Amino acid sequence: MTDRSSKWRLLWAVLAMSLVVVACGGTDSADTDADETSSSDDVANDASVETSDVEGQIFISGSSTVEPVSVRVAELFEDVAPDVFVDVEGPGTGDGFKKFCAGETDISNASREIKASEAEECAAAGIEFTEILVGIDGIGVMTSDRNSAIDCVTFGDLYGLVGPESDDVESWADANAITGTDLPDAPLDIFGPGEESGTYDSFVEIVIEDLAEERGQDAATRSTYSPSADDNVILSGIQSSDTSIGWVGFAFADNATGVKLLDVDGGEGCVSATAETIASNDYPISRNLYIYVNETNAADSPALRAFIDFYVTTGLDEAVSEVGYVELTDAAKAEVIAAWQG
Amino acid sequence: MALGTIGDQDVASRVEATIQRRGRDVRGTGFRFALFAALGISTLILVILLVDVLTDGWPVLTDRLGDFWSGTLRSRSSDDSLGISQGIVGSFWIAVFVAVLAFPIGIAAAVYLEEYAPRNWFTSVLDIVVRNLAGVPSVVYGLLGLFLFVKGTAVTNWFVDRVNNRWNAWYGEDLIELGQSTLFAGGVTLAVLVLPIVIITAAEAIRAVPQSLREGAYGVGATKWEVIKSQVLPFAAPGILTGTLLALARAVGEAAPLILVGAITGRLAPRDSMFSGLEDFFGQFADRFTAMPIVIVGWVQNSGRDEGFGPAAGAAIVVLLVFVIIMNSIAVLLRNYFEKKRG
Amino acid sequence: MTDVIDDSIPPPPLTLDLLAGPSRRRLKERLISAVFFAAAIVSVIISVLIMFSLVREAWTFITGVDWGVTWGEAGWFPRRGLYDMPTLLVSSVIVTVVAMLVAGPLGLGSAIYLSEYASRRTRSILKPVLEVLAGVPSVVLGFFALFFISPQLIERIGRNAWLLIGALIIVTYAAVVALWARRQFAEATVARAVIIKRVVWLTVFVAGGLLLAWWVLSVAGEADAFAVKRSGQLAAAAVGVGILTIPLVASVAEDALASVPRELREASAGLGARQATTTVQVVLPAAVSGIVAAFIIGISRALGETMVVFMAGGAADAAQFTSSPFDGGLTMTAGMASLATGTDNVVGEGLTFQSLYFVGLVLFLLTLLLNIVAGRFVARVRERY
């Protein structure tokens, strides 16, 4: 029981804080420390009554990459507003927008920005939406930690090693013939996620697509490597071969042992993958994660508004990193909150 | 073979040996052993399967069975409120749909086929249709459910409009929303799936009713329906019951059609009590749902990123197996009991 | 109808109307029979609906799709508009064949044992095993295939690939030698018989030695000749499907064996045949149609099994073309399930939704064909006895 009530107290506090942030809106809150602490109790009491009383149903569909974030936020929100029922599914960003623009969902998770064609579809159906940036997904490119020959790869290297023209590339040096890179001669073992995964999509989109288009190829990886849905399997594959290469989501890569995270050069020099470089968009293989909110529904439903309020505060602070993505910088968070409030 | 060597001197002793089974019949014993091994391996597989599932699920079952029973779908396996309650509720209502829809229709169809149907081409077509339906892969039933209830057709739209008009008159809102997977869609799909099984087993049970029983009843002036009601159905009841239990167990364990119809694997919020009023009671049928097998599938998939979901899936399987095996065992015991009694 | 029988009044003449009973009672009868008929018609309606839904959506696919993307070895990427049927078909064939390699011998063997050998008591103990196995939901087998069969059996086979290949070659060789020796023995003198015996023993020892050497080598080298994919392969899924199919094969085959008249067995035994001879040369040939039917129904079931392959087949959502059982892949059924997982909303680029129905139609027609053929075989057994 004590455990439970302390959890509750914590959540009230979190809620109170978040509402303070919301109340302060765009104004800089750092200079009013004393006022803030004194007023937070009142705000918390008022707000808690309000939020815990809202009722309603929220349905979220869309990207399977963002799905865990939204699920986690919904779980946290459930403790704050037990009468709001949030269901989440994750068929994919494109599927989600189809539903969203048909008015079937309140929120659409997306691992990319909405396409012009999709936005037109929404407009035609009279659906207005707000885009909210919630986090960043970085992709770590790795080799075995016994491999000292290489520390940094360019997009060109990666294209030559795993791109659509590399079905017959069996040695690192074979890739040189494709994009004129200068890689050493060593056997090449590739491990990566399968096509169903958001990580695969992002990798192709960011690393492969531009070069593939230039060279008149499909935007896809080579088909001659064995993909896995299980990140652990990918990691143990990379560990198992001295001259392996592979890629998984950054959070997973960062905690792994026996592998070496490679720096990546996206045209502006080698950048090592850290939470900071990803949050600041310096590291080239990263993508933004969004949620899109149906504005009409938000205007009609206090529950949906409360949920988004919660999402842009506690969600951004806790859920994003818990699920394994990179949190926004404080400045970016403030911007997101301001945009939602505005 | 022994006969082939008649004329040999020791034929008498060989025949004697064969009759008395003296000497070793190596090939015969080997053959028998191989056959027994087939059955033995099947048994061994079942034992290994049960042990594997049980050991995988053991930590969850022993540590937190109560929470596990009442918990919900969660994003992390370490969450205290991770559990199967939503799966249990979903599977329970699916079983109710099957019992309410498939059992009466299936048994009535069996009665028609065995008692009423004239011997003509139409009856034989009917027979073939039922048999082939029983062999249709379950995933195809899922496609049917997706087409009828989720995507919506003229017929379903008409039906849904009727229901919604009525509901609107009472509560001022729509009950069923097409284009969304609902417990209703899942339940009806599975009822359709097990219908042929119910028909076939019930028809077999009715066929086993001795003709003399019917003739006796006709003899005292009973009509056909009276004969069926008072003689045929009571006699066939144990067999029919066995069939319905097997069908129920099948429906509870079936996942493929529900995946197609769109059972939720992501997050399903805990709902209000469905017994708080008529609206909530019926409202849940028009709501998103999940079921035990779907919960298991979802957790097995999650185990790729969060290993703790493996034991959770194992524990959920143990619970599912307990239900299914109990239903199957009751069915088998019932059948054996009555077979013995009558045999 | 009357309570008191009065002999003094002559009974009214018996007419057809009277025999037919009161009209209300007749009406009720007719109504009830109509209700039963309606219930029976439901099956027909369902069949029609299944075909209608499959054909309607599949037709959109058939008329709209660029056929170039449905035939090749490009892989099954339905969300990208690559609907390569050979990818799914080859995987389906692999799974079905491997599943039947498991279910065929085990199911048939169990059936023969239960029907011809088992005592009443053994039967009452072992028959329920098959019945319990028949009731195990396919998600359970999926779990078992992924977490047990795959690491404990298939990956082990991969690690000991050379050992197994060696063993297979040696066993085949030994079998050939044994057959040869047997033929030689038939007309051999004592001296030759001794030589032949020596040859056989030498073979056995050499083979054993080779096997040992092979094993040592394969352990040392950890050769993975089959390039086994980790965490789920078609082979693991197929073994799981096979386990699910055992009870079905066993039950249909047992029915077939049971329908062989007792007289045939008695006549055979009366001629002095051993039980094994009776079983192999009398009962099995008599029941052959039913046994063939059991295999066909098993194949149909294995082809239609979804969840085991979906969970343990080692591919999700999309699959590259593969012809190795040790690779990950999607069968027709698993391809459909993974496309539709977790949502009621299947959209993609173009005909993704319709591709579900196209695959469903192909699967439906294949299983229908198999079931009809199996039905013919079953009917043949019935007609014969």
mmCIF file of C-alpha atoms in Angstrom, chain C residues 100 103-116 123 127 130 245-260 265 283-284 286-298 378 381:
data_model
loop_
_atom_site.group_PDB
_atom_site.id
_atom_site.type_symbol
_atom_site.label_atom_id
_atom_site.label_comp_id
_atom_site.label_asym_id
_atom_site.label_seq_id
_atom_site.Cartn_x
_atom_site.Cartn_y
_atom_site.Cartn_z
ATOM 1 C CA MET C 100 4.376 -34.278 -43.064
ATOM 2 C CA ALA C 103 3.277 -36.124 -38.812
ATOM 3 C CA GLY C 104 3.134 -38.875 -41.439
ATOM 4 C CA PRO C 105 5.238 -41.570 -39.745
ATOM 5 C CA LEU C 106 4.283 -40.596 -36.196
ATOM 6 C CA GLY C 107 0.577 -40.294 -36.964
ATOM 7 C CA LEU C 108 0.355 -43.446 -39.060
ATOM 8 C CA GLY C 109 2.517 -45.442 -36.639
ATOM 9 C CA SER C 110 0.369 -44.351 -33.711
ATOM 10 C CA ALA C 111 -2.777 -45.240 -35.606
ATOM 11 C CA ILE C 112 -1.541 -48.713 -36.523
ATOM 12 C CA TYR C 113 -0.358 -49.393 -32.999
ATOM 13 C CA LEU C 114 -3.624 -48.247 -31.452
ATOM 14 C CA SER C 115 -5.735 -50.116 -33.942
ATOM 15 C CA GLU C 116 -3.807 -53.379 -34.387
ATOM 16 C CA ARG C 123 -5.391 -47.886 -25.650
ATOM 17 C CA LYS C 127 -5.440 -42.566 -26.922
ATOM 18 C CA LEU C 130 -3.409 -37.872 -28.928
ATOM 19 C CA THR C 245 -0.960 -32.525 -37.492
ATOM 20 C CA ILE C 246 -0.042 -35.844 -35.804
ATOM 21 C CA PRO C 247 -3.421 -36.353 -34.089
ATOM 22 C CA LEU C 248 -5.353 -35.548 -37.247
ATOM 23 C CA VAL C 249 -3.397 -38.026 -39.372
ATOM 24 C CA ALA C 250 -3.649 -40.601 -36.594
ATOM 25 C CA SER C 251 -7.380 -40.216 -36.179
ATOM 26 C CA VAL C 252 -8.270 -40.416 -39.878
ATOM 27 C CA ALA C 253 -5.885 -43.339 -40.408
ATOM 28 C CA GLU C 254 -7.251 -45.155 -37.368
ATOM 29 C CA ASP C 255 -10.789 -44.768 -38.697
ATOM 30 C CA ALA C 256 -9.636 -46.279 -41.969
ATOM 31 C CA LEU C 257 -7.962 -49.208 -40.214
ATOM 32 C CA ALA C 258 -10.987 -49.772 -38.024
ATOM 33 C CA SER C 259 -13.207 -50.042 -41.087
ATOM 34 C CA VAL C 260 -11.227 -53.029 -42.379
ATOM 35 C CA ARG C 265 -7.475 -60.303 -40.139
ATOM 36 C CA VAL C 283 -4.813 -54.630 -43.249
ATOM 37 C CA LEU C 284 -2.746 -51.779 -44.710
ATOM 38 C CA ALA C 286 -7.179 -52.912 -47.486
ATOM 39 C CA ALA C 287 -7.129 -49.513 -45.784
ATOM 40 C CA VAL C 288 -4.828 -47.806 -48.234
ATOM 41 C CA SER C 289 -7.413 -45.342 -49.520
ATOM 42 C CA GLY C 290 -8.150 -44.150 -46.022
ATOM 43 C CA ILE C 291 -4.470 -43.806 -45.216
ATOM 44 C CA VAL C 292 -3.895 -41.778 -48.345
ATOM 45 C CA ALA C 293 -6.856 -39.652 -47.286
ATOM 46 C CA ALA C 294 -5.263 -39.178 -43.856
ATOM 47 C CA PHE C 295 -2.089 -37.884 -45.484
ATOM 48 C CA ILE C 296 -3.963 -35.554 -47.813
ATOM 49 C CA ILE C 297 -6.053 -34.141 -44.975
ATOM 50 C CA GLY C 298 -2.823 -33.727 -43.013
ATOM 51 C CA VAL C 378 -12.543 -41.801 -47.681
ATOM 52 C CA VAL C 381 -13.058 -47.084 -48.160
#
